[in-house]
């Protein structure tokens, strides 16, 4: 796993990192953030913009509501689909974020991928491998 690798960059929104470390330090939100994976000496990288172009074809979007610094990843892929989420702590912020996601899907013809969905991740990983074998990615 990557939990002890200091050469791997861990990208999070600034508000998420602050909230996570504060929560662990004060015990304010027990169970949500766990001390064993919030190590100070890891290679944490943050951004504080609403949207960040992470690399070619991948954009990070700040979408608070579930947590203060939740981010969504927009990846330019050849195929689309819209899985739905359901868990929100701050309903007005969640609603605004959902509307923003819908607008991003309309304008980019993108796909929304839930952050906690292993099945979707594995399917995308397989899809990327197949596309690489076909020479779609260089």
PDB file of C-alpha atoms in Angstrom:
ATOM      1  CA  UNK A   1       0.000   0.000   0.000  1.00  0.00           C
ATOM      2  CA  UNK A   2       1.020   3.657  -0.220  1.00  0.00           C
ATOM      3  CA  UNK A   3       0.476   4.579   3.439  1.00  0.00           C
ATOM      4  CA  UNK A   4       4.200   4.734   4.224  1.00  0.00           C
ATOM      5  CA  UNK A   5       5.580   5.946   0.882  1.00  0.00           C
ATOM      6  CA  UNK A   6       6.839   9.496   1.120  1.00  0.00           C
ATOM      7  CA  UNK A   7       7.558   9.701  -2.624  1.00  0.00           C
ATOM      8  CA  UNK A   8       3.838   9.468  -3.485  1.00  0.00           C
ATOM      9  CA  UNK A   9       2.032  12.824  -3.598  1.00  0.00           C
ATOM     10  CA  UNK A  10      -1.307  12.868  -1.779  1.00  0.00           C
ATOM     11  CA  UNK A  11      -3.506  15.615  -3.263  1.00  0.00           C
ATOM     12  CA  UNK A  12      -6.355  16.974  -1.141  1.00  0.00           C
ATOM     13  CA  UNK A  13      -8.216  20.249  -0.860  1.00  0.00           C
ATOM     14  CA  UNK A  14      -6.692  22.540   1.757  1.00  0.00           C
ATOM     15  CA  UNK A  15      -9.946  22.568   3.761  1.00  0.00           C
ATOM     16  CA  UNK A  16     -10.021  18.754   3.844  1.00  0.00           C
ATOM     17  CA  UNK A  17      -6.488  18.444   5.199  1.00  0.00           C
ATOM     18  CA  UNK A  18      -7.062  21.147   7.815  1.00  0.00           C
ATOM     19  CA  UNK A  19     -10.377  19.609   8.854  1.00  0.00           C
ATOM     20  CA  UNK A  20      -8.933  16.090   9.012  1.00  0.00           C
ATOM     21  CA  UNK A  21      -5.934  16.994  11.171  1.00  0.00           C
ATOM     22  CA  UNK A  22      -8.043  19.249  13.407  1.00  0.00           C
ATOM     23  CA  UNK A  23     -10.605  16.482  13.831  1.00  0.00           C
ATOM     24  CA  UNK A  24      -7.973  13.913  14.817  1.00  0.00           C
ATOM     25  CA  UNK A  25      -6.155  16.350  17.124  1.00  0.00           C
ATOM     26  CA  UNK A  26      -9.311  17.403  18.977  1.00  0.00           C
ATOM     27  CA  UNK A  27     -11.417  14.242  18.677  1.00  0.00           C
ATOM     28  CA  UNK A  28     -14.197  16.422  17.274  1.00  0.00           C
ATOM     29  CA  UNK A  29     -15.405  13.997  14.604  1.00  0.00           C
ATOM     30  CA  UNK A  30     -14.359  10.563  15.866  1.00  0.00           C
ATOM     31  CA  UNK A  31     -14.396   7.824  13.258  1.00  0.00           C
ATOM     32  CA  UNK A  32     -14.511  10.018  10.170  1.00  0.00           C
ATOM     33  CA  UNK A  33     -10.793  10.781  10.059  1.00  0.00           C
ATOM     34  CA  UNK A  34      -8.408   8.231  11.551  1.00  0.00           C
ATOM     35  CA  UNK A  35      -5.017   9.038  13.036  1.00  0.00           C
ATOM     36  CA  UNK A  36      -3.261   6.018  11.494  1.00  0.00           C
ATOM     37  CA  UNK A  37      -3.477   7.408   7.953  1.00  0.00           C
ATOM     38  CA  UNK A  38      -3.004  11.121   8.752  1.00  0.00           C
ATOM     39  CA  UNK A  39       0.762  11.143   9.146  1.00  0.00           C
ATOM     40  CA  UNK A  40       2.490  14.521   9.116  1.00  0.00           C
ATOM     41  CA  UNK A  41       5.550  13.214   7.283  1.00  0.00           C
ATOM     42  CA  UNK A  42       3.671  12.028   4.181  1.00  0.00           C
ATOM     43  CA  UNK A  43       3.926  13.993   0.937  1.00  0.00           C
ATOM     44  CA  UNK A  44       0.724  16.052   1.355  1.00  0.00           C
ATOM     45  CA  UNK A  45      -0.113  18.466  -1.470  1.00  0.00           C
ATOM     46  CA  UNK A  46      -3.060  20.844  -1.300  1.00  0.00           C
ATOM     47  CA  UNK A  47      -4.956  23.199  -3.519  1.00  0.00           C
ATOM     48  CA  UNK A  48      -7.442  25.849  -2.405  1.00  0.00           C
ATOM     49  CA  UNK A  49      -9.110  26.818  -5.651  1.00  0.00           C
ATOM     50  CA  UNK A  50     -12.644  25.834  -6.620  1.00  0.00           C
ATOM     51  CA  UNK A  51     -11.226  23.981  -9.635  1.00  0.00           C
ATOM     52  CA  UNK A  52      -7.690  22.806 -10.404  1.00  0.00           C
ATOM     53  CA  UNK A  53      -6.344  21.371 -13.658  1.00  0.00           C
ATOM     54  CA  UNK A  54      -4.396  18.493 -12.130  1.00  0.00           C
ATOM     55  CA  UNK A  55      -2.900  17.160 -15.348  1.00  0.00           C
ATOM     56  CA  UNK A  56      -3.922  16.714 -18.967  1.00  0.00           C
ATOM     57  CA  UNK A  57      -7.442  15.286 -18.989  1.00  0.00           C
ATOM     58  CA  UNK A  58      -7.948  15.408 -15.209  1.00  0.00           C
ATOM     59  CA  UNK A  59      -9.508  18.319 -13.292  1.00  0.00           C
ATOM     60  CA  UNK A  60     -10.160  18.431  -9.543  1.00  0.00           C
ATOM     61  CA  UNK A  61     -13.312  20.215  -8.322  1.00  0.00           C
ATOM     62  CA  UNK A  62     -13.990  21.368  -4.754  1.00  0.00           C
ATOM     63  CA  UNK A  63     -17.459  19.999  -3.875  1.00  0.00           C
ATOM     64  CA  UNK A  64     -18.141  20.552  -0.160  1.00  0.00           C
ATOM     65  CA  UNK A  65     -21.169  19.137   1.574  1.00  0.00           C
ATOM     66  CA  UNK A  66     -20.212  15.601   2.586  1.00  0.00           C
ATOM     67  CA  UNK A  67     -16.996  17.005   4.095  1.00  0.00           C
ATOM     68  CA  UNK A  68     -15.524  20.537   4.004  1.00  0.00           C
ATOM     69  CA  UNK A  69     -12.909  19.691   1.429  1.00  0.00           C
ATOM     70  CA  UNK A  70     -14.490  16.940  -0.647  1.00  0.00           C
ATOM     71  CA  UNK A  71     -13.157  16.920  -4.188  1.00  0.00           C
ATOM     72  CA  UNK A  72     -14.534  15.425  -7.341  1.00  0.00           C
ATOM     73  CA  UNK A  73     -12.301  14.304 -10.166  1.00  0.00           C
ATOM     74  CA  UNK A  74     -13.265  15.116 -13.739  1.00  0.00           C
ATOM     75  CA  UNK A  75     -11.504  12.740 -16.109  1.00  0.00           C
ATOM     76  CA  UNK A  76     -11.811  13.051 -19.858  1.00  0.00           C
ATOM     77  CA  UNK A  77     -12.861   9.554 -20.949  1.00  0.00           C
ATOM     78  CA  UNK A  78     -14.264   8.283 -24.205  1.00  0.00           C
ATOM     79  CA  UNK A  79     -17.499   6.956 -22.678  1.00  0.00           C
ATOM     80  CA  UNK A  80     -19.999   8.429 -20.190  1.00  0.00           C
ATOM     81  CA  UNK A  81     -22.484   7.522 -17.450  1.00  0.00           C
ATOM     82  CA  UNK A  82     -23.864   9.139 -14.285  1.00  0.00           C
ATOM     83  CA  UNK A  83     -23.841   7.064 -11.051  1.00  0.00           C
ATOM     84  CA  UNK A  84     -25.708   8.778  -8.200  1.00  0.00           C
ATOM     85  CA  UNK A  85     -24.587   9.438  -4.630  1.00  0.00           C
ATOM     86  CA  UNK A  86     -26.737   9.715  -1.502  1.00  0.00           C
ATOM     87  CA  UNK A  87     -24.783  10.683   1.645  1.00  0.00           C
ATOM     88  CA  UNK A  88     -24.549  14.374   2.576  1.00  0.00           C
ATOM     89  CA  UNK A  89     -23.865  16.236   5.820  1.00  0.00           C
ATOM     90  CA  UNK A  90     -24.616  19.776   4.647  1.00  0.00           C
ATOM     91  CA  UNK A  91     -27.638  19.479   2.363  1.00  0.00           C
ATOM     92  CA  UNK A  92     -27.531  23.026   0.859  1.00  0.00           C
ATOM     93  CA  UNK A  93     -23.822  22.641   0.003  1.00  0.00           C
ATOM     94  CA  UNK A  94     -24.472  19.129  -1.325  1.00  0.00           C
ATOM     95  CA  UNK A  95     -27.315  20.446  -3.498  1.00  0.00           C
ATOM     96  CA  UNK A  96     -25.128  23.249  -4.917  1.00  0.00           C
ATOM     97  CA  UNK A  97     -22.343  20.740  -5.591  1.00  0.00           C
ATOM     98  CA  UNK A  98     -24.788  18.353  -7.277  1.00  0.00           C
ATOM     99  CA  UNK A  99     -26.051  21.148  -9.514  1.00  0.00           C
ATOM    100  CA  UNK A 100     -22.467  22.075 -10.361  1.00  0.00           C
ATOM    101  CA  UNK A 101     -21.658  18.455 -11.208  1.00  0.00           C
ATOM    102  CA  UNK A 102     -24.696  18.275 -13.492  1.00  0.00           C
ATOM    103  CA  UNK A 103     -23.549  21.454 -15.233  1.00  0.00           C
ATOM    104  CA  UNK A 104     -20.035  20.020 -15.647  1.00  0.00           C
ATOM    105  CA  UNK A 105     -21.491  16.831 -17.122  1.00  0.00           C
ATOM    106  CA  UNK A 106     -23.569  18.872 -19.582  1.00  0.00           C
ATOM    107  CA  UNK A 107     -20.712  21.126 -20.654  1.00  0.00           C
ATOM    108  CA  UNK A 108     -17.976  18.471 -20.809  1.00  0.00           C
ATOM    109  CA  UNK A 109     -20.035  15.344 -21.521  1.00  0.00           C
ATOM    110  CA  UNK A 110     -18.115  13.893 -18.576  1.00  0.00           C
ATOM    111  CA  UNK A 111     -18.855  11.049 -16.208  1.00  0.00           C
ATOM    112  CA  UNK A 112     -19.433  11.352 -12.434  1.00  0.00           C
ATOM    113  CA  UNK A 113     -17.656   8.638 -10.467  1.00  0.00           C
ATOM    114  CA  UNK A 114     -18.431   8.108  -6.753  1.00  0.00           C
ATOM    115  CA  UNK A 115     -15.311   8.418  -4.599  1.00  0.00           C
ATOM    116  CA  UNK A 116     -16.014   5.351  -2.431  1.00  0.00           C
ATOM    117  CA  UNK A 117     -16.991   2.963  -5.224  1.00  0.00           C
ATOM    118  CA  UNK A 118     -14.415   0.181  -5.631  1.00  0.00           C
ATOM    119  CA  UNK A 119     -16.433  -1.489  -8.398  1.00  0.00           C
ATOM    120  CA  UNK A 120     -16.457   1.657 -10.515  1.00  0.00           C
ATOM    121  CA  UNK A 121     -12.739   2.179  -9.888  1.00  0.00           C
ATOM    122  CA  UNK A 122     -11.905  -1.381 -10.959  1.00  0.00           C
ATOM    123  CA  UNK A 123     -14.085  -1.053 -14.080  1.00  0.00           C
ATOM    124  CA  UNK A 124     -12.338   2.220 -15.016  1.00  0.00           C
ATOM    125  CA  UNK A 125      -8.941   0.667 -14.376  1.00  0.00           C
ATOM    126  CA  UNK A 126      -9.838  -2.213 -16.720  1.00  0.00           C
ATOM    127  CA  UNK A 127     -11.218   0.237 -19.296  1.00  0.00           C
ATOM    128  CA  UNK A 128      -8.001   2.293 -19.199  1.00  0.00           C
ATOM    129  CA  UNK A 129      -5.880  -0.849 -19.645  1.00  0.00           C
ATOM    130  CA  UNK A 130      -7.960  -1.919 -22.639  1.00  0.00           C
ATOM    131  CA  UNK A 131      -7.678   1.537 -24.196  1.00  0.00           C
ATOM    132  CA  UNK A 132      -3.925   1.558 -23.612  1.00  0.00           C
ATOM    133  CA  UNK A 133      -3.622  -1.825 -25.350  1.00  0.00           C
ATOM    134  CA  UNK A 134      -5.546  -0.378 -28.309  1.00  0.00           C
ATOM    135  CA  UNK A 135      -3.091   2.531 -28.454  1.00  0.00           C
ATOM    136  CA  UNK A 136      -5.638   5.190 -27.442  1.00  0.00           C
ATOM    137  CA  UNK A 137      -3.273   6.486 -24.715  1.00  0.00           C
ATOM    138  CA  UNK A 138       0.316   7.300 -25.527  1.00  0.00           C
TER     139      UNK A 138
END
